[in-house]
Coordinates of C-alpha atoms and ligand atoms in Angstrom, one line a residue:
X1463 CA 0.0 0.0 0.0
X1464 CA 1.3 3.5 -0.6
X1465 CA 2.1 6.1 1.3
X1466 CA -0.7 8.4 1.8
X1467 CA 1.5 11.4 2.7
X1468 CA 4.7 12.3 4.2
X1469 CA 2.9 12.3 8.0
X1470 CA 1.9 8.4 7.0
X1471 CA 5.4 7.4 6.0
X1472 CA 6.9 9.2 9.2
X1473 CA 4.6 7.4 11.5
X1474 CA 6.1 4.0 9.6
X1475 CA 9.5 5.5 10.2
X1476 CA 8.9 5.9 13.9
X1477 CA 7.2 2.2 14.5
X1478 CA 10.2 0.9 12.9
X1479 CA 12.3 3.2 14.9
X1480 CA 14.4 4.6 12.1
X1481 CA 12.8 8.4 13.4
X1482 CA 13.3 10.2 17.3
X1483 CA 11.6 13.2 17.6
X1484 CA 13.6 15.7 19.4
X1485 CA 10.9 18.3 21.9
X1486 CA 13.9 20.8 23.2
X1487 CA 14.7 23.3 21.2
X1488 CA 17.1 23.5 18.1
X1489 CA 19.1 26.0 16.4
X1490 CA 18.9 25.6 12.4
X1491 CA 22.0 27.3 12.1
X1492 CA 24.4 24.7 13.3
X1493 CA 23.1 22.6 15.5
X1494 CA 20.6 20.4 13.2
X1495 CA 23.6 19.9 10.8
X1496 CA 25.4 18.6 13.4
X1497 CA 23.3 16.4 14.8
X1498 CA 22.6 14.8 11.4
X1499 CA 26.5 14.5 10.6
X1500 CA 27.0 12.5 14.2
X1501 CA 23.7 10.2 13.1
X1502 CA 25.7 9.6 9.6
X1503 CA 29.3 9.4 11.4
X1504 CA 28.5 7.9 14.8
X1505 CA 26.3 5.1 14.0
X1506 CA 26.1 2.3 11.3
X1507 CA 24.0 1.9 8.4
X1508 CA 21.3 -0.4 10.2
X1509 CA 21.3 1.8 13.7
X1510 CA 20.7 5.4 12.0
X1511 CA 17.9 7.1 12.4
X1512 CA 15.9 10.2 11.2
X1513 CA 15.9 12.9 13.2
X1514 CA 12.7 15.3 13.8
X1515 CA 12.4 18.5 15.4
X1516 CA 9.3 20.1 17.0
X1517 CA 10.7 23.1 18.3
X1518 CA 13.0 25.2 15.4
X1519 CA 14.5 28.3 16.8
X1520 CA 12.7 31.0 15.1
X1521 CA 10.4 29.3 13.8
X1522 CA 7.6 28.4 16.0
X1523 CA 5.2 26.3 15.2
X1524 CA 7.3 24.7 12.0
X1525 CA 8.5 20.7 12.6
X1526 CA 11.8 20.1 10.5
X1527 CA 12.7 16.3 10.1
X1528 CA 16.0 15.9 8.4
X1529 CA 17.3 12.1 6.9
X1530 CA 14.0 10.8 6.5
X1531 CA 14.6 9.5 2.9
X1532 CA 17.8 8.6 2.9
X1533 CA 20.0 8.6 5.7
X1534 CA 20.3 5.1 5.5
X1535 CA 19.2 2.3 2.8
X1536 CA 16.8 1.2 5.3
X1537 CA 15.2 4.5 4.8
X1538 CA 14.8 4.4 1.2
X1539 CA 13.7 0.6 1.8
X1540 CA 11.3 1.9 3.7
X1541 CA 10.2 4.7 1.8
X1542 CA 9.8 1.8 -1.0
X1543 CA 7.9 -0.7 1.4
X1544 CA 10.8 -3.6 1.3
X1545 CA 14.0 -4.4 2.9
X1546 CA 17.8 -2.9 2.3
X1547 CA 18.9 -6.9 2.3
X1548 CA 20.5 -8.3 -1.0
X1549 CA 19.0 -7.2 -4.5
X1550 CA 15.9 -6.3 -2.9
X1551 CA 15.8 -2.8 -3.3
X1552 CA 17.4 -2.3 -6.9
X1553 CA 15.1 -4.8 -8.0
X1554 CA 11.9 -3.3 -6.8
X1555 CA 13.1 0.5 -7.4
X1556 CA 14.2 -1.0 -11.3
X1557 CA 11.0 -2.4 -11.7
X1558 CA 9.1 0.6 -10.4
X1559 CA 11.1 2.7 -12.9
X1560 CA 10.3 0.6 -15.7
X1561 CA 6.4 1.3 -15.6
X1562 CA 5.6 4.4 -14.6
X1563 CA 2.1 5.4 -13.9
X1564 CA 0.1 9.0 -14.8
X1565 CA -0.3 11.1 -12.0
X1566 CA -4.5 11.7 -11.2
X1567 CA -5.3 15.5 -11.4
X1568 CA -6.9 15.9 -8.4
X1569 CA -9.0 19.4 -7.3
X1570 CA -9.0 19.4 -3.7
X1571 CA -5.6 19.0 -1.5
X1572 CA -4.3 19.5 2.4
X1573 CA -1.3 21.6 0.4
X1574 CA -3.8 24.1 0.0
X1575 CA -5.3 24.4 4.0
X1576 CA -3.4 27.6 4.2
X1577 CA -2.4 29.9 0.8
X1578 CA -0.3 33.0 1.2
X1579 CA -0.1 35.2 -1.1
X1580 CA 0.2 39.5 -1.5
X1581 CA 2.0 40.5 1.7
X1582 CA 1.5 37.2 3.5
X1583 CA 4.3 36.0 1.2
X1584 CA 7.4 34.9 3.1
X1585 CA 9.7 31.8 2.7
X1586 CA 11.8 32.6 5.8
X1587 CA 9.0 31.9 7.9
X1588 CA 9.9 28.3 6.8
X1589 CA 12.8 26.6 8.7
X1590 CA 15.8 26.0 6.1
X1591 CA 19.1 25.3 7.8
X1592 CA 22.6 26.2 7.6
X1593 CA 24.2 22.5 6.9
X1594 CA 28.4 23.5 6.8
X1595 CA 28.0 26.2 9.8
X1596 CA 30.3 29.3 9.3
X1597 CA 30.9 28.1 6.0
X1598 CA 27.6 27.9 3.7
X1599 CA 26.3 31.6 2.8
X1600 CA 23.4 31.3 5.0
X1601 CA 20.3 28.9 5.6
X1602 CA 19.1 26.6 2.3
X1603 CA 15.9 24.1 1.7
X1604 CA 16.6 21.5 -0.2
X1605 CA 13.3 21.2 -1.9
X1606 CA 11.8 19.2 -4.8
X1607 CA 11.5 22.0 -8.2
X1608 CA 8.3 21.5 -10.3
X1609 CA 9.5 23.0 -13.7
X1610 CA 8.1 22.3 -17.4
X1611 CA 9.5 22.4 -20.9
X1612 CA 7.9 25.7 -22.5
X1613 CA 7.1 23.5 -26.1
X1614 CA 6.4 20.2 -25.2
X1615 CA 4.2 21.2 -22.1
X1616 CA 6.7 17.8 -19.9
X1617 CA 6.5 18.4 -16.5
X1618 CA 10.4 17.8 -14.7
X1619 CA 10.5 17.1 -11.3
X1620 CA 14.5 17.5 -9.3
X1621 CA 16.2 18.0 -6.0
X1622 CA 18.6 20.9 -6.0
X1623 CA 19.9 23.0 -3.4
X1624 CA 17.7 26.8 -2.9
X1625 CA 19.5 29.3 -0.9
X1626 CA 17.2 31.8 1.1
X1627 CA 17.5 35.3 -0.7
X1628 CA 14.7 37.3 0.9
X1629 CA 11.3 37.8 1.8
X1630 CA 9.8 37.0 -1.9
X1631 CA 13.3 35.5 -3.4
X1632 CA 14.9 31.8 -3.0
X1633 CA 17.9 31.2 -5.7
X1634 CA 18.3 27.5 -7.4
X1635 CA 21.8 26.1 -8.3
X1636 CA 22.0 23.3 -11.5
X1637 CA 23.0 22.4 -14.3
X1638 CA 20.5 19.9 -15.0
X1639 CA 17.2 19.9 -16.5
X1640 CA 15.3 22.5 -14.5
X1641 CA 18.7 24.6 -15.6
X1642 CA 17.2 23.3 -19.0
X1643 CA 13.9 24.5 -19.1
X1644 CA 14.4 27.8 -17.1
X1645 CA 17.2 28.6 -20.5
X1646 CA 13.8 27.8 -22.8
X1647 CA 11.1 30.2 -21.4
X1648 CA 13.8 32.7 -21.6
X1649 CA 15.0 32.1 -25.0
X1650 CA 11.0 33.0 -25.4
X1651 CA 11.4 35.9 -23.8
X1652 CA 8.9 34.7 -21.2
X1653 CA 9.6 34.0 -17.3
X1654 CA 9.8 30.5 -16.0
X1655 CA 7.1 29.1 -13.7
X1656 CA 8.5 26.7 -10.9
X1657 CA 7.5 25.3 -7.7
X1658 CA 9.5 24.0 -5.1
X1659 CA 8.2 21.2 -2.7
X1660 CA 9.5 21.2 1.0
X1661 CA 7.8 17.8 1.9
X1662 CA 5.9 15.7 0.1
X1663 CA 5.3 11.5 0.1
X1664 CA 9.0 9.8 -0.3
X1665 CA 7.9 8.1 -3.5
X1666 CA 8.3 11.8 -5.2
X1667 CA 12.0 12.6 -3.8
X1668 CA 12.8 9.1 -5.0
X1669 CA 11.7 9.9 -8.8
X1670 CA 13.3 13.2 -8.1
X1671 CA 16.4 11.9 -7.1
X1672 CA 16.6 9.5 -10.3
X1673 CA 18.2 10.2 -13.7
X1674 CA 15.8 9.9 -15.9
X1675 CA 16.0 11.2 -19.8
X1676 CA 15.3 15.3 -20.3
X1677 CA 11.5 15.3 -21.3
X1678 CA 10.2 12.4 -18.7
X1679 CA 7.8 13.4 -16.4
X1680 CA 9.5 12.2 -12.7
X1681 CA 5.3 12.1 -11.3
X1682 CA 5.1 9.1 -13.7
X1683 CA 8.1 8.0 -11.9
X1684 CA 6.8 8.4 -8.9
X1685 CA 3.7 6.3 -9.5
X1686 CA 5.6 3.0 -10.6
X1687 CA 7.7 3.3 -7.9
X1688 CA 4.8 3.6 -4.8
X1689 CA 2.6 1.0 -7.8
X1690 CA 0.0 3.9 -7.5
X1691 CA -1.1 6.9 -9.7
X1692 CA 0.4 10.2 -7.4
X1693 CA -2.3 12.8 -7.0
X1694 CA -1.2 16.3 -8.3
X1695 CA -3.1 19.6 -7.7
X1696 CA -3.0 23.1 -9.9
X1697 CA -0.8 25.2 -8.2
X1698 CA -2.4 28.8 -7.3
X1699 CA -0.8 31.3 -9.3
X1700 CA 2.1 29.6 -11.9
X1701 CA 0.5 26.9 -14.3
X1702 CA 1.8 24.0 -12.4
X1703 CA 0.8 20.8 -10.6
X1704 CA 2.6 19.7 -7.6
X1705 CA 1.2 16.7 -4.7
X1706 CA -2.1 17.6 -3.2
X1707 CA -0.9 16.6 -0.2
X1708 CA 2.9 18.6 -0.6
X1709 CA 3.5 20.2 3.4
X1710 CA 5.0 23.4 1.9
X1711 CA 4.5 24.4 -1.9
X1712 CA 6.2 27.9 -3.3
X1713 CA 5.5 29.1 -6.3
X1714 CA 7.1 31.4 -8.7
X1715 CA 8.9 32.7 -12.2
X1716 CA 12.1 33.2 -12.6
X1717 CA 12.8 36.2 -14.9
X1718 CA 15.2 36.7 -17.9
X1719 CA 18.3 38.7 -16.5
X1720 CA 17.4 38.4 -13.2
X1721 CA 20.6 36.8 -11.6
X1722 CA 22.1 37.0 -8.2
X1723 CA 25.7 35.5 -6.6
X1724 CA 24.4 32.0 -5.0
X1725 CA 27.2 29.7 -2.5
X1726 CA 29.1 28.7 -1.4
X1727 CA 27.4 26.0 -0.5
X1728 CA 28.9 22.4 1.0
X1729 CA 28.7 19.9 -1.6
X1730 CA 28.4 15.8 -1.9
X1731 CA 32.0 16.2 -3.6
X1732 CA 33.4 16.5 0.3
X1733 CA 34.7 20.5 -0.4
X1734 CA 32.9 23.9 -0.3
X1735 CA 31.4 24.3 -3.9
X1736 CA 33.5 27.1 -5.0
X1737 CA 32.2 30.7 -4.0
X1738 CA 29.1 32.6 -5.0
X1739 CA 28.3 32.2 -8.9
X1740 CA 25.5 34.8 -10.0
X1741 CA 22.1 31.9 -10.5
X1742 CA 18.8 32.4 -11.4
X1743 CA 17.0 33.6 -8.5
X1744 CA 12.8 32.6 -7.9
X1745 CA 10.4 35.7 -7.4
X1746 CA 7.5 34.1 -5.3
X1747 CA 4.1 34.5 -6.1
X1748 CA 2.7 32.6 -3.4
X1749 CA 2.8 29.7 -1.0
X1750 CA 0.6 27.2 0.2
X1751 CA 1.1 24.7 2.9
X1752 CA -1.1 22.4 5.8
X1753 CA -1.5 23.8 8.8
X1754 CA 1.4 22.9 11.4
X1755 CA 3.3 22.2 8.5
X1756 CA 6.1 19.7 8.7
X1757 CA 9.3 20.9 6.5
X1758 CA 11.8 17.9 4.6
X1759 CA 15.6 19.1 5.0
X1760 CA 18.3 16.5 2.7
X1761 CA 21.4 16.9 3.9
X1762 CA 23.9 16.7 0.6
X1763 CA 27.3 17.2 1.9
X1764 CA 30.4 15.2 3.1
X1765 CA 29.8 11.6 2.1
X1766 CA 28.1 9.5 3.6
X1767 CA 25.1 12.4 3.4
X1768 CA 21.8 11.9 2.4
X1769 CA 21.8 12.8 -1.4
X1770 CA 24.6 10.7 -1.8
X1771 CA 22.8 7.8 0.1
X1772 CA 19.3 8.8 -1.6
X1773 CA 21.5 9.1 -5.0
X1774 CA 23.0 5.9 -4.9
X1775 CA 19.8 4.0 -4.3
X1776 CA 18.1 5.8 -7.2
X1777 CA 20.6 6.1 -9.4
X1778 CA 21.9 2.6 -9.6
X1779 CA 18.2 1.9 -10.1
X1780 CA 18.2 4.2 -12.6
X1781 CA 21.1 2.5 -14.9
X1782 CA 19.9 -1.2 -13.7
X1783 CA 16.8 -0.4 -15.3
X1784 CA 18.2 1.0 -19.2
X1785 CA 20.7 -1.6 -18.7
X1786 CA 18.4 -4.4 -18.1
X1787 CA 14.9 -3.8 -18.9
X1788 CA 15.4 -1.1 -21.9
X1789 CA 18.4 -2.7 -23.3
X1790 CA 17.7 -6.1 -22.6
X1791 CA 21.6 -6.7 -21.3
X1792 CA 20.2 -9.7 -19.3
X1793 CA 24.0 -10.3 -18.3
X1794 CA 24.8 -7.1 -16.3
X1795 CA 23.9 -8.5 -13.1
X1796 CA 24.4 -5.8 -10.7
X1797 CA 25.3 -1.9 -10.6
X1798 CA 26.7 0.2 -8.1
X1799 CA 27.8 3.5 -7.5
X1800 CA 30.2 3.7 -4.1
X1801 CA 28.8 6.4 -1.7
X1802 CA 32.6 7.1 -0.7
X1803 CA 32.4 9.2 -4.3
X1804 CA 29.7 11.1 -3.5
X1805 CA 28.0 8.2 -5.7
X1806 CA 29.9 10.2 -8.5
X1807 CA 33.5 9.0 -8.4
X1808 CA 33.3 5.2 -8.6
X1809 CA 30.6 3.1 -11.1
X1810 CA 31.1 -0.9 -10.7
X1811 CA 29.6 -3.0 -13.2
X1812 CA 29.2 -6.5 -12.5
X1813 CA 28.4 -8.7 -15.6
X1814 CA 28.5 -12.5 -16.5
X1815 CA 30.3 -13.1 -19.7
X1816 CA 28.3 -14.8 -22.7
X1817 CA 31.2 -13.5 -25.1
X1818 CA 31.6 -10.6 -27.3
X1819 CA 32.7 -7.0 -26.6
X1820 CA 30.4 -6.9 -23.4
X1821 CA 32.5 -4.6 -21.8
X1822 CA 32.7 -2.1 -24.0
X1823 CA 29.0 -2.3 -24.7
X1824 CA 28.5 -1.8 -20.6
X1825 CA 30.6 1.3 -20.3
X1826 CA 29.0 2.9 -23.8
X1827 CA 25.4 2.7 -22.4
X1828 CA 26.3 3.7 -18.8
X1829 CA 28.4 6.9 -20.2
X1830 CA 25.5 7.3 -23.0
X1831 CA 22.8 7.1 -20.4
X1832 CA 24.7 8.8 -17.2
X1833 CA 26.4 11.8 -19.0
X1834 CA 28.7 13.2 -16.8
X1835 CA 27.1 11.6 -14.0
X1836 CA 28.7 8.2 -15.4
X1837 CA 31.5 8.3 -12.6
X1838 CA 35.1 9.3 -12.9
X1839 CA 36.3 5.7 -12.4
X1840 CA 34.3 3.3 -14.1
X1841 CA 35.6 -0.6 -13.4
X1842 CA 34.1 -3.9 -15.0
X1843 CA 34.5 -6.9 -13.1
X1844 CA 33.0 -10.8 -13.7
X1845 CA 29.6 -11.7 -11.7
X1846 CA 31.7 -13.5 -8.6
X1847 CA 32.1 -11.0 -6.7
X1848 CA 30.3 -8.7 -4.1
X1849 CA 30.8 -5.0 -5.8
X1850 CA 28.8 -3.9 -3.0
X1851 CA 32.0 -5.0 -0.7
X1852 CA 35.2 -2.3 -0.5
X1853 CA 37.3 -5.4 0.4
X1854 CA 35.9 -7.3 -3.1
X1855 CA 36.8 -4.2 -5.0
X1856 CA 40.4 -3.8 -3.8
X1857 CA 40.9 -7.6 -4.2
X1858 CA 39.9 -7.3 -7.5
X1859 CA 41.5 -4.5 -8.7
X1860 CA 44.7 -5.7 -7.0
X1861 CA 45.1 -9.1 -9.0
X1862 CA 42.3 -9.2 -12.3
X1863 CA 43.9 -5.9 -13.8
X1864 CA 47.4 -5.3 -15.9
X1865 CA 47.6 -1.6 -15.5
X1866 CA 49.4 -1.4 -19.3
X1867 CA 46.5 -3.7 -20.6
X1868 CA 43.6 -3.1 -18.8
X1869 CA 43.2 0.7 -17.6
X1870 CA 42.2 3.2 -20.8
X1871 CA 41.6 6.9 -20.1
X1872 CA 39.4 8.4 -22.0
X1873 CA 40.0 12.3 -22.7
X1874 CA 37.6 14.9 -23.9
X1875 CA 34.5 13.6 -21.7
X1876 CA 32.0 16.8 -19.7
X1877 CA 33.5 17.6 -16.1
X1878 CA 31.6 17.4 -13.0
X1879 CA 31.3 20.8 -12.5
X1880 CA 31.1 20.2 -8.8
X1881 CA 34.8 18.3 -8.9
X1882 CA 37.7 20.4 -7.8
X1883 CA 40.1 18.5 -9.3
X1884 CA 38.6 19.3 -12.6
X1885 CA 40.6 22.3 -12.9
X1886 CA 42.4 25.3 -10.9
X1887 CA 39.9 28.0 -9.7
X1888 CA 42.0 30.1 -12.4
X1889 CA 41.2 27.9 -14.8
X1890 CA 38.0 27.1 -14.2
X1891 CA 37.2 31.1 -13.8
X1892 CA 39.0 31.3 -17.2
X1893 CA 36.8 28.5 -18.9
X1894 CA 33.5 28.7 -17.0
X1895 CA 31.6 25.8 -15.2
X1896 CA 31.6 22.7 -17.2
X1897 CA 34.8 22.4 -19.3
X1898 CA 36.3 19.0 -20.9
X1899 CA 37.8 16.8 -18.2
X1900 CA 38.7 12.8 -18.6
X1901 CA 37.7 9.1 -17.0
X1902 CA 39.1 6.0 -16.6
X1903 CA 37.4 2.5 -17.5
X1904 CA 39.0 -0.4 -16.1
X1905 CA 38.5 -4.5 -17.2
X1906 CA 38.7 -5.8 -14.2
X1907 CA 37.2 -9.3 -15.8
X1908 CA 39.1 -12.3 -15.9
X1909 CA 41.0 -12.3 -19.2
X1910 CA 41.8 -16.1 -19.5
X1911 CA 41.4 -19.4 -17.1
X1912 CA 42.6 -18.5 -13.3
X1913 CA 44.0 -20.6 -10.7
X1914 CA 42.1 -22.2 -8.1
X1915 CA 41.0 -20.0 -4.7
X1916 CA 43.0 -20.7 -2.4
X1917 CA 40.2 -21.7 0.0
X1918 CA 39.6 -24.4 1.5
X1919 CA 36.5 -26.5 0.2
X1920 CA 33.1 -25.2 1.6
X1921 CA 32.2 -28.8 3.0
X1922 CA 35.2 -28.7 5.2
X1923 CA 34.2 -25.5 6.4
X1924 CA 30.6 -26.8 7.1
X1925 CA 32.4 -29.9 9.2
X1926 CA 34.0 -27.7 10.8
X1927 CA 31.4 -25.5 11.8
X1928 CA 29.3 -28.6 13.0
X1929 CA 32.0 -28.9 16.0
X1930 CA 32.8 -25.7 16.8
X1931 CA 30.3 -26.3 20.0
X1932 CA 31.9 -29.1 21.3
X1933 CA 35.0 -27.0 21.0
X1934 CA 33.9 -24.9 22.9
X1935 CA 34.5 -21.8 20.7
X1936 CA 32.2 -18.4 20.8
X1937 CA 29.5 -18.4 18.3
X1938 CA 30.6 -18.3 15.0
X1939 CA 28.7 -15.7 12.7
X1940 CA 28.1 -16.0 8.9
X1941 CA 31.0 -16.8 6.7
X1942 CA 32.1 -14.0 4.6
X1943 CA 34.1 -13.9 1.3
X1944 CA 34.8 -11.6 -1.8
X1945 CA 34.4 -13.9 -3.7
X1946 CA 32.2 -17.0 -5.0
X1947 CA 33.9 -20.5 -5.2
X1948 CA 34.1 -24.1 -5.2
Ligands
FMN1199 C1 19.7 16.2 -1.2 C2 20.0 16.4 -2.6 C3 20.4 17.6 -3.1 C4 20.7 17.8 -4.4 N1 21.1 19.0 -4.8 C5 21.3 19.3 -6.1 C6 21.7 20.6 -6.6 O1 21.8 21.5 -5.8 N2 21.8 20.8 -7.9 C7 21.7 19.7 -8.8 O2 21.9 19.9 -10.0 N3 21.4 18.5 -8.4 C8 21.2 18.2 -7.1 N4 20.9 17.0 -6.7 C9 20.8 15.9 -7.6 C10 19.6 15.9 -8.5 O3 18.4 16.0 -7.7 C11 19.5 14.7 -9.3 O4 20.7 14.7 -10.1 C12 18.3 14.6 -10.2 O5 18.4 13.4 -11.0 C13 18.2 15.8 -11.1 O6 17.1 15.7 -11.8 P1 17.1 16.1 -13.4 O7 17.9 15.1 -14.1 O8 15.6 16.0 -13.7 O9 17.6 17.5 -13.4 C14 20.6 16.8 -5.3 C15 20.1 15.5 -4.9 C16 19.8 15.3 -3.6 C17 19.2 14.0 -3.1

């Protein structure tokens, strides 16, 4: 059953015990940011919890809950109403992706219990947080944007960071395809209607967080991935539809021209995103939102953060699905994107050879499909390994590669923009964001008949096992290896 809402899906969270609420008071402005980064550094991937917040300093009668989607893969297992254990999650999230559902029009909504608009318009009243204290340029939400293409009428649905200008103005930084759509109403001539969503049932931050090609609506998305249509409702004053039952919905135009210095902000890379860049800056129109309104905050910093956790999950799902159920490469058997990179650096294909130039094939439809998000480091390895396990990586790397062989860089491919290795700040003020940078593909598969593991056989293990009792030994827990074998 899906979610109803975001309130339903936090109750789940807090049965499960993956959300504490938190009654004393909090300060936005460092100390929510730093109680998330001790969740995500102080505790393991099946002990971390979401955090809420009733009482927000300034900002009374506001809740803020922060890692609700993705501080953990148990989150987004949640949010997707299955379990973090084995291919559980990439295969449901795949699937999901592969039949997406129309969202229903709806004409009635909670999102709409209170509507600001004239002078009751102000997004500070709205707790956004400051999440690298005394280094961000002030507080950001990390909302969904609601844009469309100006011709073809496609709704896009992303995550990107908003920093708090003013009463009536919030400024957006990408490069992506709400960057895309913004560049068509103005090569109109016309403003740019958007929307941002601060809370909202997972299933949309999930399709949000997903690549998906320029021109698919993410609502469709979101439907095959909660197996239901998503109810949308016209937004009050920008021709947009965003979920009837969003907590906080702001809408606005962004106008031709009207640009204003955005950053730094602390980005998944690990470092300060350069310093302020002039961005396209929202004007809002109005907002809506229920009453005692309860605000979503992503944290998308140091990895392990959120968006690279949330990333990862939808993003591997992402590729698993063009690689398996669009292109019909039955033998790439898993996918995974490292959260050490920011779910950016590293790409691990895992494929069972049938014969033919499979790894080429792999790495052409992940760079075709990914773009620049295709990773800087992109490895090929056979299907007996775990390329969910660091240790199975580094074995791998270490004895199924010959560096002169196996290891091609390939030049002349988009940079992360976000990557400071891409180029000097001189450079890169010379050259702009974007620029050329390069990537490296490695064939990590076996290249002719191995040895033996040097293992002993699993049924001497198992005898073994069977006496450790009578040995008198500790309890042993599950055997764990890199590697499959006989
Ligand atoms: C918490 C979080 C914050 C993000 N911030 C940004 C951002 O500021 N700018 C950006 O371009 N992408 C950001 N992303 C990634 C995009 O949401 C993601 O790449 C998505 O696929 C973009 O959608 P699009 O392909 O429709 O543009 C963020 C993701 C998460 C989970």
């Amino acid at each position: 059953m899906a979610y109803k809402d975001l309130r339903q899906y936090l109750e789940r969270l807090e049965v499960k015990g993956l959300l504490k609420w938190i009654e004393r008071e909090v300060d936005p402005e460092w100390e929510i940011s730093c109680m998330n980064r001790s969740v995500l550094h102080g505790l393991p991937e099946g002990k971390r919890f979401a955090l809420g917040f009733r009482r927000v300093k300034g900002f009374p009668g506001k809740a803020l809950v922060v890692g609700a989607v993705g501080i953990s893969l148990a989150h987004v297992a949640a949010a997707m109403e299955t379990t973090s254990e084995g291919e559980a999650l990439l295969q449901k999230m795949s699937a999901g992706l592969s039949h997406p559902i129309a969202p229903k029009i709806v004409a009635r909504g909670p999102c709409k219990e209170v509507i600001c608009k004239g002078d009751d318009v102000d997004v500070r009243r709205f707790p956004a947080v400051v999440w690298s204290p005394g280094k961000d340029a002030g507080p950001y939400f990390t909302p969904m944007w609601f844009t469309r293409d100006p011709e073809t009428g496609r709704r896009n649905i992303g995550i990107y960071r908003s920093q708090v200008k003013g009463r009536h103005k919030l400024a957006i930084w990408t490069p992506q395809d709400a960057q895309r759509n913004i560049s068509r109403w103005f090569a109109q001539g016309k403003p740019c209607p958007a929307a941002l969503v601060i809370g909202a049932d997972p299933a949309f931050y999930l399709a949000a967080g997903s690549k998906m090609p320029y021109g698919f609506d993410e609502s469709e998305a979101a439907g095959g991935l909660r197996g239901e249509a998503v109810e949308l409702i016209s937004c009050e004053t920008v021709p947009l539809e965003v979920p009837a039952t969003a907590e906080i919905v702001i809408e606005g135009e962004f106008h031709p021209g009207d640009l204003e210095p955005e950053g730094p902000f602390g980005e998944f890379t690990g470092y300060m995103a350069a310093s302020s860049v002039p961005m396209p800056v929202l004007t809002v129109t109005c907002i809506t939102h229920r009453r005692d309104p309860i605000a979503l905050g992503l944290s998308a910093q140091f990895p392990l953060s959120e968006s690279s956790i949330l990333r990862q999950a939808t993003r591997e799902a992402s590729v698993f699905k063009h690689m398996r159920h669009e292109l019909m490469f039955d033998w790439v058997r898993d996918f995974h994107f490292p959260v050490s990179g920011g779910t950016w650096g590293w790409s691990w294909i895992k494929i069972r050879k049938i014969g033919g130039p499979q790894v080429e094939r792999a790495v052409a439809a992940l760079i075709a499909y990914m773009g620049t998000g295709a990773g800087k480091w992109i490895v090929v390895c056979d299907d007996d390994v775990d390329i969910r396990d660091p240790f199975a990586r580094e074995w791998v790397l270490s004895y199924r590669v010959r560096p002169e062989h196996d290891i091609r860089v390939v030049d002349g491919v988009d940079a992360m923009p976000l990557d400071p290795s891409a180029g000097s700040p001189e450079e890169t003020a010379k050259r702009g964001r974007g620029g050329l940078s390069g990537r490296v593909v490695i064939d990590a598969t076996y290249k002719w008949r191995y040895p033996e593991i040097s293992l002993p056989p699993r049924e001497m293990l198992q005898q073994v096992r069977q006496r450790w009792q009578e040995d008198g030994l500790p309890p042993l827990g599950e055997l764990w290896f890199p590697c499959e074998w006989r």
